[in-house]
XYZ file of N, CA and C in Angstrom:
771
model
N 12.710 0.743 21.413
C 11.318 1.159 21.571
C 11.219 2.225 22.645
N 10.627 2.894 22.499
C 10.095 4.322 23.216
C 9.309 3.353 24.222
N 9.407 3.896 25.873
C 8.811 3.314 26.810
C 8.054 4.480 27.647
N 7.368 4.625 27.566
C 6.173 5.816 28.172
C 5.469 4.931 29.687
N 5.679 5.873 31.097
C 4.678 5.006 31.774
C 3.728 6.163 31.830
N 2.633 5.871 31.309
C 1.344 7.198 31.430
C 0.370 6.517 31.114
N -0.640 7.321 31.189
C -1.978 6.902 32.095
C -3.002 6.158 31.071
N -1.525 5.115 30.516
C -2.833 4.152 29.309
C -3.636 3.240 29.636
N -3.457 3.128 30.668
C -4.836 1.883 31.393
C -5.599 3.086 31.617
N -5.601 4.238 31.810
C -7.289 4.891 31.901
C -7.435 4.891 30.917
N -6.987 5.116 29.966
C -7.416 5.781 28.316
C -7.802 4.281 27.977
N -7.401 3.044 27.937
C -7.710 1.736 27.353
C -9.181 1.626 28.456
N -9.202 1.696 29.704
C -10.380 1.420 30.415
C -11.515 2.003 29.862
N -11.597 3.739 29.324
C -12.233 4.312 28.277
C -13.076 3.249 27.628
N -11.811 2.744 26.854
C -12.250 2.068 25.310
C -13.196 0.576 25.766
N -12.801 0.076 26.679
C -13.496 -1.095 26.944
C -14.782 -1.507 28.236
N -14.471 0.186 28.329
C -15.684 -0.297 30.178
C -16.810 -0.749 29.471
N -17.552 0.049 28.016
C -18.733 -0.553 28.217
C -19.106 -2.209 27.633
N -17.873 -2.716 27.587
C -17.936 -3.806 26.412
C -17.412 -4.919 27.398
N -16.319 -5.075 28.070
C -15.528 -5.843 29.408
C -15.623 -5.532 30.396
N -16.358 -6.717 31.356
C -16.521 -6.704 32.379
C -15.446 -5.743 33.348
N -15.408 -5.261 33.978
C -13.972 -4.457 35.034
C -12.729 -3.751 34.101
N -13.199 -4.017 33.600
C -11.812 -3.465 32.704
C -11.917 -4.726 31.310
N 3.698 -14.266 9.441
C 4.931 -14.526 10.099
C 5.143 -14.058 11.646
N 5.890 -14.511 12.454
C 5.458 -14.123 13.365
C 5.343 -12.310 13.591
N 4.688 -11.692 14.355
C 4.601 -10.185 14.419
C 5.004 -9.620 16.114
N 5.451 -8.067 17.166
C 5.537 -7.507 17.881
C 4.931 -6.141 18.525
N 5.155 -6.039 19.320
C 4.848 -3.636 19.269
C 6.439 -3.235 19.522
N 6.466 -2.309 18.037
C 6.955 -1.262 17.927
C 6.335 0.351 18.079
N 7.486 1.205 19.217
C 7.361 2.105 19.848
C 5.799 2.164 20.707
N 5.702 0.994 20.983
C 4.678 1.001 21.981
C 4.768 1.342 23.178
N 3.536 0.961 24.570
C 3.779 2.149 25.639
C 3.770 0.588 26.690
N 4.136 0.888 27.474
C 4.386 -0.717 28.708
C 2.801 -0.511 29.320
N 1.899 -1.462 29.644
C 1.167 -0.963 29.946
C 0.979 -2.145 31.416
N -0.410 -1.949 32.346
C -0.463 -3.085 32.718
C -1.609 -4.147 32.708
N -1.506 -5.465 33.102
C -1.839 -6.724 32.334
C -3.629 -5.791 32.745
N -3.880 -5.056 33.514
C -5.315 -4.427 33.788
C -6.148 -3.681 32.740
N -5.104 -3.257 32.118
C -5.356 -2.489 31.165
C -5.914 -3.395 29.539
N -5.506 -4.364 29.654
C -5.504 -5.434 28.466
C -6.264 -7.218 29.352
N -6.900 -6.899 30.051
C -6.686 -8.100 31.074
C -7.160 -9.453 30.198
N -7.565 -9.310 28.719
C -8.234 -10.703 28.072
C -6.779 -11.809 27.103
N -5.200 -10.699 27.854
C -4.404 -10.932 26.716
C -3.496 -12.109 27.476
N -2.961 -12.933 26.779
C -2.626 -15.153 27.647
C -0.742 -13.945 26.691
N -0.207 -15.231 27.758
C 1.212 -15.581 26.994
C 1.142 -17.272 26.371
N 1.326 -17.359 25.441
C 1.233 -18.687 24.587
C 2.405 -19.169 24.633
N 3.057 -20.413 25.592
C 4.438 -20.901 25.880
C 4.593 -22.397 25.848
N 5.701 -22.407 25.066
C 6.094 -23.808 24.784
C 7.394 -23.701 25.659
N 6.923 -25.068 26.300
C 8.149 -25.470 27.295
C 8.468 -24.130 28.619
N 7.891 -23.663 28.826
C 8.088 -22.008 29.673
C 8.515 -21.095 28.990
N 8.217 -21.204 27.820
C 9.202 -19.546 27.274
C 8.056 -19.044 26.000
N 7.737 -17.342 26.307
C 7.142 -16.929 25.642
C 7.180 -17.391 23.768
N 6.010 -17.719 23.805
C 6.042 -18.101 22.375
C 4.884 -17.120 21.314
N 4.186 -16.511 21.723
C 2.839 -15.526 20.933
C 2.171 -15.144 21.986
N 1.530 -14.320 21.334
C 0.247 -13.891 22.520
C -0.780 -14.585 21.817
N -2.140 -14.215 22.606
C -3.300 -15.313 22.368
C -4.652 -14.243 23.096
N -5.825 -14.574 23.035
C -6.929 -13.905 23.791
C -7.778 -14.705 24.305
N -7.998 -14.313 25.543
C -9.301 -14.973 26.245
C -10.879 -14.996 25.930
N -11.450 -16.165 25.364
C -12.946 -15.688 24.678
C -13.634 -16.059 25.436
N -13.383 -16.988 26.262
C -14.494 -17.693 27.719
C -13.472 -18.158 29.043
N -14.029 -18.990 29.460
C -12.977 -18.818 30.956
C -12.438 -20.181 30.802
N -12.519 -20.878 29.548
C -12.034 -22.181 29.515
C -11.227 -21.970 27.961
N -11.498 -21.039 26.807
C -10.697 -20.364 25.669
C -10.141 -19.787 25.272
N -9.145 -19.890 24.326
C -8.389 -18.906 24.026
C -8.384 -19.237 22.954
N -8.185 -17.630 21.970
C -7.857 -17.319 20.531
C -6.499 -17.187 20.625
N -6.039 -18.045 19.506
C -4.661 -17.594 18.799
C -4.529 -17.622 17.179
N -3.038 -17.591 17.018
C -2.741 -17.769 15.458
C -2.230 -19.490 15.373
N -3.098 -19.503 14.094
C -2.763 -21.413 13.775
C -1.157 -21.319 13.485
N -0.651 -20.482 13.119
C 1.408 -21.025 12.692
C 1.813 -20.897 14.051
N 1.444 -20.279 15.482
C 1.517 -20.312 16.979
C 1.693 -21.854 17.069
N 0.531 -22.564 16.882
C 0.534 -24.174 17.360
C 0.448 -24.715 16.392
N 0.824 -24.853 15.365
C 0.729 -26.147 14.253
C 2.198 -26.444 14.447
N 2.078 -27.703 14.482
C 3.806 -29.132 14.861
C 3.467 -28.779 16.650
N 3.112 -28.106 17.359
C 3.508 -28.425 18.589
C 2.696 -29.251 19.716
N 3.264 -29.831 20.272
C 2.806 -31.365 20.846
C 1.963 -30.426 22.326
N 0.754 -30.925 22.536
C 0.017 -30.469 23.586
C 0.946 -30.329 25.272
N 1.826 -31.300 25.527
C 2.611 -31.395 26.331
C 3.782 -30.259 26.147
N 4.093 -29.351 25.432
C 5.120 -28.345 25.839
C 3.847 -27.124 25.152
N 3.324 -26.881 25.245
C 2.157 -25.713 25.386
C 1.448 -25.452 26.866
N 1.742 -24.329 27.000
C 0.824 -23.625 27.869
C 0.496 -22.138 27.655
N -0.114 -21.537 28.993
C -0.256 -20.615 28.443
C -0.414 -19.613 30.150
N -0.062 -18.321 30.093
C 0.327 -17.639 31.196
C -0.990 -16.264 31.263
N -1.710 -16.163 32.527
C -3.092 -15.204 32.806
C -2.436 -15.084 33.431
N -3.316 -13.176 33.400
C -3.202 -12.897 34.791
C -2.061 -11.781 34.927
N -0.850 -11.683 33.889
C 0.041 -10.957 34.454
C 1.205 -9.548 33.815
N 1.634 -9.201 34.072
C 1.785 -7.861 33.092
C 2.969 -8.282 32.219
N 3.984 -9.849 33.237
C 5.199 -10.015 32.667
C 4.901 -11.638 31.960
N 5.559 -11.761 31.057
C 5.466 -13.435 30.205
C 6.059 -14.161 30.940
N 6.882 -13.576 31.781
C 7.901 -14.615 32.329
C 7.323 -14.868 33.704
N 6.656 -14.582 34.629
C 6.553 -14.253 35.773
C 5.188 -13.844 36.294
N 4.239 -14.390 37.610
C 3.103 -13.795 37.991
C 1.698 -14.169 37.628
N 1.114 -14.073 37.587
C -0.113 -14.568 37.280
C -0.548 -15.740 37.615
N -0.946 -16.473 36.581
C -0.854 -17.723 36.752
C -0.938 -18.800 35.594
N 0.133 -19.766 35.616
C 0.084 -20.737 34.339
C -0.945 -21.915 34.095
N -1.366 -22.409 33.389
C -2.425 -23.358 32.863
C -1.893 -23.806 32.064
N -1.987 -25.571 31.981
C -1.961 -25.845 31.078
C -2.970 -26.706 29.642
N -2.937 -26.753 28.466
C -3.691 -27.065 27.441
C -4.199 -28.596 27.223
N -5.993 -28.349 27.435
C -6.446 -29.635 26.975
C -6.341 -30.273 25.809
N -6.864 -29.149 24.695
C -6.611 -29.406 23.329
C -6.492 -28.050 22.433
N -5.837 -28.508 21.204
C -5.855 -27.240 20.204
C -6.523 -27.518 18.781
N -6.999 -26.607 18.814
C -7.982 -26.726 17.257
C -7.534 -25.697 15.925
N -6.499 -25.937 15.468
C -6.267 -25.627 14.548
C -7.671 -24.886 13.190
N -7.772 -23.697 12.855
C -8.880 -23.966 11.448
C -8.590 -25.139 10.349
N -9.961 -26.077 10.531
C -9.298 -26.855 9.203
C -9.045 -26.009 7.690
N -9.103 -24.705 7.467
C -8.552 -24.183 6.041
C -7.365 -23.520 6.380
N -6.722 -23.243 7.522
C -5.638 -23.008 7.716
C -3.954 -23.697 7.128
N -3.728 -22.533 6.260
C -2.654 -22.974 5.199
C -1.952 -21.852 5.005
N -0.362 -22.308 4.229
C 0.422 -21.530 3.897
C -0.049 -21.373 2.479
N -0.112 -20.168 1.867
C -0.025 -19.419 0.446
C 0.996 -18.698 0.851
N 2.164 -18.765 -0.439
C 2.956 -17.782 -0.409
C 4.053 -17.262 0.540
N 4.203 -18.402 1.591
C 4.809 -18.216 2.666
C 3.806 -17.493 4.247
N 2.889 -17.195 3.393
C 1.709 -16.533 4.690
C 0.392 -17.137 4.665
N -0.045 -17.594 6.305
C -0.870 -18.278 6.226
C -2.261 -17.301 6.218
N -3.092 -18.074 5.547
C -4.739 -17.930 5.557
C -5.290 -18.615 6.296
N -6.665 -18.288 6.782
C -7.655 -18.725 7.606
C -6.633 -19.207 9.215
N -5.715 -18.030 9.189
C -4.744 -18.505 10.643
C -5.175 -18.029 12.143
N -6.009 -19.044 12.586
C -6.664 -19.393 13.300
C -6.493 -20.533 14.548
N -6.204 -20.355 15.733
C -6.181 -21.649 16.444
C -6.983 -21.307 17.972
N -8.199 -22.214 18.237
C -8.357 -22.435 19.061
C -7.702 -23.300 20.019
N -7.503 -22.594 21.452
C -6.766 -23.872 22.583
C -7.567 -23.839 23.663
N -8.012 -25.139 24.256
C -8.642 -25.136 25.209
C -7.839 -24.715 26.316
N -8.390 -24.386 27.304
C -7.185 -24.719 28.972
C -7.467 -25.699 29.737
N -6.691 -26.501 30.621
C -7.442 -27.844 31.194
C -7.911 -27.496 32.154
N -8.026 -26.153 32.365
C -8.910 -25.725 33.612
C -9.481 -24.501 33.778
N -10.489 -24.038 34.253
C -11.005 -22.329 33.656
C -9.951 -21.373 34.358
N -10.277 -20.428 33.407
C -9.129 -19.056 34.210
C -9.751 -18.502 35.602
N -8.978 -17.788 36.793
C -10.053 -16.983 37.681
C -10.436 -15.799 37.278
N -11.439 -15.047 36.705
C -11.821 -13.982 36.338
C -11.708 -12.634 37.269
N -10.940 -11.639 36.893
C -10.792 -10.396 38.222
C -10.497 -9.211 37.096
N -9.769 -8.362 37.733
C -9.359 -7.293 37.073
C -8.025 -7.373 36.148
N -7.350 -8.600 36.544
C -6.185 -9.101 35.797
C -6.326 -9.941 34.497
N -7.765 -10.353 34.732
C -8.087 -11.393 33.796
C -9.650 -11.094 33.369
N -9.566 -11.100 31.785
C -11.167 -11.175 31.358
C -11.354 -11.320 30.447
N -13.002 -11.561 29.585
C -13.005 -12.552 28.595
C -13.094 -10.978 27.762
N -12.268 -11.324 26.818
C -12.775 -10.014 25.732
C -13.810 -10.674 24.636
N -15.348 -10.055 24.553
C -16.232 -9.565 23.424
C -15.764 -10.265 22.087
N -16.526 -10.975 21.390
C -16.237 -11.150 19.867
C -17.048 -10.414 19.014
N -16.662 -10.332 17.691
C -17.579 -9.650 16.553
C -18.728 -10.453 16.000
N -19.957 -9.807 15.277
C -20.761 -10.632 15.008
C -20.809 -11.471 13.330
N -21.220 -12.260 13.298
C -20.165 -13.328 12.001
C -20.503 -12.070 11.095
N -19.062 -11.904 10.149
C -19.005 -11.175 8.958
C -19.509 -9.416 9.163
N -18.756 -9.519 10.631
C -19.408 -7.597 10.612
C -18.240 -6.813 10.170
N -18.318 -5.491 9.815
C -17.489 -5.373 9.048
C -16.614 -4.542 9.583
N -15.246 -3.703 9.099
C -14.456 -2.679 9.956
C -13.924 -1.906 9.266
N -14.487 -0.862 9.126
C -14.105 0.137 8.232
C -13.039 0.796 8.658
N -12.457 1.275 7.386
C -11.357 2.053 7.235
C -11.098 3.143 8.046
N -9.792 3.353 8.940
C -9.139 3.959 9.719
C -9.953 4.100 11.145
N -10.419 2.563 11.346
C -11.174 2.450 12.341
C -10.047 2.590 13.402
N -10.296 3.177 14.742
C -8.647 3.408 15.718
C -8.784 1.854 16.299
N -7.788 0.908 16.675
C -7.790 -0.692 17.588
C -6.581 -0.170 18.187
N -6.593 -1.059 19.200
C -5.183 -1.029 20.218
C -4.744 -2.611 20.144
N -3.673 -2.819 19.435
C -3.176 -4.101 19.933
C -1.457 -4.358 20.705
N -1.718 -5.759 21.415
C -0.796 -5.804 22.741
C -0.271 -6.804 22.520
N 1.276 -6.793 23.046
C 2.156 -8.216 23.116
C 3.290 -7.933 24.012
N 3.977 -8.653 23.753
C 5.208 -8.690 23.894
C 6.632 -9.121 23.106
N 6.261 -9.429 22.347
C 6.501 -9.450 21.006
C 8.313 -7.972 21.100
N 8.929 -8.574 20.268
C 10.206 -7.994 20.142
C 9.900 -6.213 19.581
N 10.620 -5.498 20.257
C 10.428 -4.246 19.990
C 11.040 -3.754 18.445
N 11.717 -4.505 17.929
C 12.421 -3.796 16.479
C 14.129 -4.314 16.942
N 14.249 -4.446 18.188
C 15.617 -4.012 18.547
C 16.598 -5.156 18.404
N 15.639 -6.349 18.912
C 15.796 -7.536 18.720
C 15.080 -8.746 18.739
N 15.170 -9.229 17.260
C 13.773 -9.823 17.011
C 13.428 -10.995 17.835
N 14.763 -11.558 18.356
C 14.700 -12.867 19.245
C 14.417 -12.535 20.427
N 14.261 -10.725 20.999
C 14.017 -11.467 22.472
C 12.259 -10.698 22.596
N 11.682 -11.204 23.276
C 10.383 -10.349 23.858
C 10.888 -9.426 24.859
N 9.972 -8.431 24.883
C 10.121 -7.628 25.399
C 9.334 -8.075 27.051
N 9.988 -7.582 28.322
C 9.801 -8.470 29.814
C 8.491 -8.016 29.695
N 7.580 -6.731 29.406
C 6.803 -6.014 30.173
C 5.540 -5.670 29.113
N 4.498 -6.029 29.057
C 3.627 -6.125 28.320
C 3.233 -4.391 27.423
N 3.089 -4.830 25.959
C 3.283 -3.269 25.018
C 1.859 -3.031 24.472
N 1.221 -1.847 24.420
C 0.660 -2.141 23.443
C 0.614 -0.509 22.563
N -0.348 -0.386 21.705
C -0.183 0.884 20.781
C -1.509 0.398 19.881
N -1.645 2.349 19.663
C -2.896 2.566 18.764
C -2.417 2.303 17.197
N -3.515 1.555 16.295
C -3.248 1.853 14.761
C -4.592 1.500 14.479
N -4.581 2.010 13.204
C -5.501 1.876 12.770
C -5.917 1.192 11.282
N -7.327 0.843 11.354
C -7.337 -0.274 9.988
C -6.815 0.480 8.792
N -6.317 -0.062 8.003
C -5.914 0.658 6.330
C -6.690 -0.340 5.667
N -6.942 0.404 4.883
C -7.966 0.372 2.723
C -7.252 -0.853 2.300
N -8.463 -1.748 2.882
C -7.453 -3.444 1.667
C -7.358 -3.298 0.556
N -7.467 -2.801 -0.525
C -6.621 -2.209 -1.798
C -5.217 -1.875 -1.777
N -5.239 -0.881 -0.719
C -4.253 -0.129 -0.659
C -3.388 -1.467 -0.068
N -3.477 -2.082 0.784
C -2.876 -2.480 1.839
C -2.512 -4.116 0.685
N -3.345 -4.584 -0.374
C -2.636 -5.067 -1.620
C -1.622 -4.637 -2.343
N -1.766 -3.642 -2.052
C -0.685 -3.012 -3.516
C 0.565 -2.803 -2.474
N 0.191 -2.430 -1.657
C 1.625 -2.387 -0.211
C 2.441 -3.633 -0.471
N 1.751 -4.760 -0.776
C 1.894 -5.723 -0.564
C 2.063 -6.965 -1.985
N 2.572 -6.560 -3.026
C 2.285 -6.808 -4.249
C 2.334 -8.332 -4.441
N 3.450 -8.650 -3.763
C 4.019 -10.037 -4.050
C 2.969 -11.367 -2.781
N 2.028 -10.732 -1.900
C 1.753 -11.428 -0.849
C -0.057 -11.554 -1.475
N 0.001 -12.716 -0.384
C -1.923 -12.599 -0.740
C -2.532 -11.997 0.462
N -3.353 -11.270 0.054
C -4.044 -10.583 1.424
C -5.718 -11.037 1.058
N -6.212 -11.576 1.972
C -7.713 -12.394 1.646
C -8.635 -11.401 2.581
N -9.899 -11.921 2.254
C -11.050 -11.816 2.956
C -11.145 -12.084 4.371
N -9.788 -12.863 5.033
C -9.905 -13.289 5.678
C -8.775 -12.475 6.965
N -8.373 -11.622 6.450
C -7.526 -10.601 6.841
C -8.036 -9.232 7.013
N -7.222 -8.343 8.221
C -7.381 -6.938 8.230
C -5.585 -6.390 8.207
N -5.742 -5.105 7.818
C -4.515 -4.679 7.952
C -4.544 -3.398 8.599
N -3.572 -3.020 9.145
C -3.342 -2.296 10.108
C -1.693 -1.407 9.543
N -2.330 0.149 10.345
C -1.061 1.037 9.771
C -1.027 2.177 10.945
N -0.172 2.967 11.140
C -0.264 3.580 11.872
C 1.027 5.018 11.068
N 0.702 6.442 11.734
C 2.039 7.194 10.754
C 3.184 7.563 11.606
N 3.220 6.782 12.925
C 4.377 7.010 13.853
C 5.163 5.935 14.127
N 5.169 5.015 12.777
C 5.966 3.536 12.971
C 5.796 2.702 14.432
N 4.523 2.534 14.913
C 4.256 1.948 15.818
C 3.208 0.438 14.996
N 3.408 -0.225 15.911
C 2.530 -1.744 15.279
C 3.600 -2.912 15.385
N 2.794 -4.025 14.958
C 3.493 -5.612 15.378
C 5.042 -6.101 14.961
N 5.727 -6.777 15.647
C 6.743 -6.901 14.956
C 7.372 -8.599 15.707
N 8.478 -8.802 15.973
C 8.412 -10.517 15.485
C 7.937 -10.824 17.159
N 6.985 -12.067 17.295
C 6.988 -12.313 18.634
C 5.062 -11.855 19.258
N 4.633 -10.961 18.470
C 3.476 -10.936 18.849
C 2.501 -11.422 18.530
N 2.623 -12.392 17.375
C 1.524 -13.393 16.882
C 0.558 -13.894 17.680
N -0.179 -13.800 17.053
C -1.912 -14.768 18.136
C -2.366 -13.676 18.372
N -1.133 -12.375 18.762
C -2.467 -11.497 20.071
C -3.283 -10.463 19.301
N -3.972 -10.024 20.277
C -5.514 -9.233 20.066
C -5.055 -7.778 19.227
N -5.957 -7.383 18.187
C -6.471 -6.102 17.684
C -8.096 -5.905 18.056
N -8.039 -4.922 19.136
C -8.901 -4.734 19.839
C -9.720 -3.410 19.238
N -10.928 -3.477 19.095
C -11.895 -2.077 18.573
C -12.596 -2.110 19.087
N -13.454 -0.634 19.466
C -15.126 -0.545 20.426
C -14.626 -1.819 21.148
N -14.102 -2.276 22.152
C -14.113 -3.433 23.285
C -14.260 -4.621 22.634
N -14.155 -4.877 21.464
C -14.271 -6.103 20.953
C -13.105 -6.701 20.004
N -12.869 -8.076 19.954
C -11.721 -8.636 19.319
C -11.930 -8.757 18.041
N -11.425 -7.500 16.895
C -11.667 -7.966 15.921
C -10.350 -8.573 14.885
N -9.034 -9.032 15.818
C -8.214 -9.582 14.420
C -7.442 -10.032 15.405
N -6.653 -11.124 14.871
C -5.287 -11.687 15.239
C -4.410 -11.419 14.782
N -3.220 -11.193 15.546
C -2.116 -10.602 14.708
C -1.214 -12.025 14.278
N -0.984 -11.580 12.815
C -0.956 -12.903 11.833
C 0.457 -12.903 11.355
N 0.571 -11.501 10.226
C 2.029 -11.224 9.576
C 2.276 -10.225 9.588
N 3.815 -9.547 8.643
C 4.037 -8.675 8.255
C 5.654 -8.705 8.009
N 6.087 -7.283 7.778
C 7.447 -7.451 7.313
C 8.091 -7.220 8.686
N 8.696 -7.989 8.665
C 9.897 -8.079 10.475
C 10.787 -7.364 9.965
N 11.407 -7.135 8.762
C 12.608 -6.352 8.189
C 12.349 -4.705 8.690
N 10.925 -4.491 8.924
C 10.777 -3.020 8.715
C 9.447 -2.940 9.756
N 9.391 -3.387 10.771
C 8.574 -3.269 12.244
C 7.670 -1.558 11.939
N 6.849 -1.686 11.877
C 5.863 -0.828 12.145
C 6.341 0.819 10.969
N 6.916 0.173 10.006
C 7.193 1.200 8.475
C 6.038 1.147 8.403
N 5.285 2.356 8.387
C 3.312 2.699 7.373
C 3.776 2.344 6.369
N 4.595 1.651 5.308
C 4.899 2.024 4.044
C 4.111 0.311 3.656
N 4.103 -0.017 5.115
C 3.885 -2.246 5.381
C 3.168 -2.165 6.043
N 1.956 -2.337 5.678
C 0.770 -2.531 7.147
C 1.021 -3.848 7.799
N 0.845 -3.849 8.906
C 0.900 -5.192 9.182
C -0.730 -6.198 9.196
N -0.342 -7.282 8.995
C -1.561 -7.976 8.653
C -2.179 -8.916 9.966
N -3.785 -8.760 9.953
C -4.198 -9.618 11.315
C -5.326 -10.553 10.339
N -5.497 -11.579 10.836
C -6.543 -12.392 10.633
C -7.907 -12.073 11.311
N -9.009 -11.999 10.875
C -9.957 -11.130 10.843
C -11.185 -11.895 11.465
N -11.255 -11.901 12.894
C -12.493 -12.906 13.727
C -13.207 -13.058 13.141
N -14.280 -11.722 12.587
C -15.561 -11.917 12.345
C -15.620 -13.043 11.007
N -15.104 -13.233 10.172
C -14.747 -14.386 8.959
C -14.636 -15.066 9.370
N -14.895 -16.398 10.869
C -14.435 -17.662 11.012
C -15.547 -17.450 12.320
N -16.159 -16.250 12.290
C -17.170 -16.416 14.013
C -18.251 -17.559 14.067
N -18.363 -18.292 12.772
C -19.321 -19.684 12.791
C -18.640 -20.614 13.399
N -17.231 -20.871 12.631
C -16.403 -21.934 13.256
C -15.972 -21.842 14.900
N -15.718 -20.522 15.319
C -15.590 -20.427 16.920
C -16.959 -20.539 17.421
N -17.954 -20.418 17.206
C -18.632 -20.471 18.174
C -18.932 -22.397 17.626
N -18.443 -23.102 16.795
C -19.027 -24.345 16.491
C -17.782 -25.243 17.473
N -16.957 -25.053 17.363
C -15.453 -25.583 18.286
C -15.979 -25.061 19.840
N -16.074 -24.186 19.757
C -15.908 -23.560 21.400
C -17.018 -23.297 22.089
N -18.538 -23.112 21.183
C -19.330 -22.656 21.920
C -19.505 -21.076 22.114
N -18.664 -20.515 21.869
C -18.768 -18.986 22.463
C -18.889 -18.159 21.272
């Protein structure tokens, strides 16, 4: 992965001042290192201490993730890491009251639908410039085509799918034509309940970044869900996010927010 240090926390501060307060599994490919300030609503999701997905902050006691993130895993080796630019290191760890799976959350086809998981924290986050709640969409709003989002992880660069990358990534893409992004996709189901994402400089998710945020206008509109790990950020494969605004009844009925 191409590692750029340049001035993407101003350009991301841009995108979110007026919206955030102060500022299979998937990764970023040829993304830019950025820091946790620049993205401050984005958790490390860890079982047993070791990066397991990313996740987003929706209140100071919630977090959004992907339901294949926590489905089989026992509340006692989950946590989750604020606050810091590295997964491994800094910030600060919390650990999980409960997780709420979507009850329509299922495998079709090897890829899940309605993949969705709320996790509580057993204690609120401290809110600063490191940490903040990112904005949700309003139920069923919509996101048109080649809308620009920035999404962030840490998630394996292409290079190697088993390790995360130490230093938090993220990169511009943009939504692609769910038609199109079917037929990309011939053999897979792509629902209502999905967005897809493409970019033409092979940048986007790849194994390891699941749960985390696709961010637009300052607001969270997708989870990063699937895609092809064989071919990390090929335009030829959009990668696929699960789509907030389609489940914004059920989060605000679980969580309140």
């Amino acid at each position: 992965m191409m590692r750029l240090f340049i001035s993407i926390s101003m350009l991301l501060a841009q995108v979110f001042c007026s919206e955030v307060p102060i500022a299979e599994s998937s990764s970023i490919v040829q993304g830019m290192n950025i820091d946790i300030t620049a993205a401050p609503y984005q958790i490390s999701l860890q079982t047993l201490g070791r990066h397991r997905c990313g996740g987003s902050i929706i209140s100071t006691t919630w977090v959004l993730t992907a339901a294949h993130c926590t489905f089989g895993i026992i509340l006692p080796y989950l946590s989750v890491r604020v606050g810091s630019t590295k997964h491994a290191s800094g910030g600060e760890i919390i650990l999980i009251r409960k997780k709420v799976e979507h009850p329509k959350a299922k495998l079709v086809r090897s890829i899940f639908d309605y993949d969705f998981s709320l996790v509580q924290l057993a204690r609120p986050v401290t809110l600063g410039s490191n940490c903040q709640i990112i904005p949700l969409p309003t139920p069923k709003e919509p996101v048109l085509d080649n809308t620009l989002c920035i999404t962030s992880g840490w998630g394996s660069t292409g290079e190697d799918l088993s390790m995360p990358t130490e230093i938090l990534q993220a990169t511009y893409v943009q939504v692609y034509n769910q038609l199109q992004c079917k037929q990309a996709h011939p053999t897979d189901i792509i629902t209502n309940r999905m967005i897809c994402t493409s970019s033409h400089d092979r940048t986007g998710a790849c194994s390891g970044d699941s749960g985390g945020p696709l961010v637009a206008n300052g607001r969270l509109i997708g989870v990063v869900s699937w895609g092809n790990t064989a071919s990390c950020g090929d335009p030829k494969y959009p990668n696929v996010y699960a789509r907030v605004a389609a489940v914004r009844y059920w989060i605000f009925y679980v969580a309140n927010v």
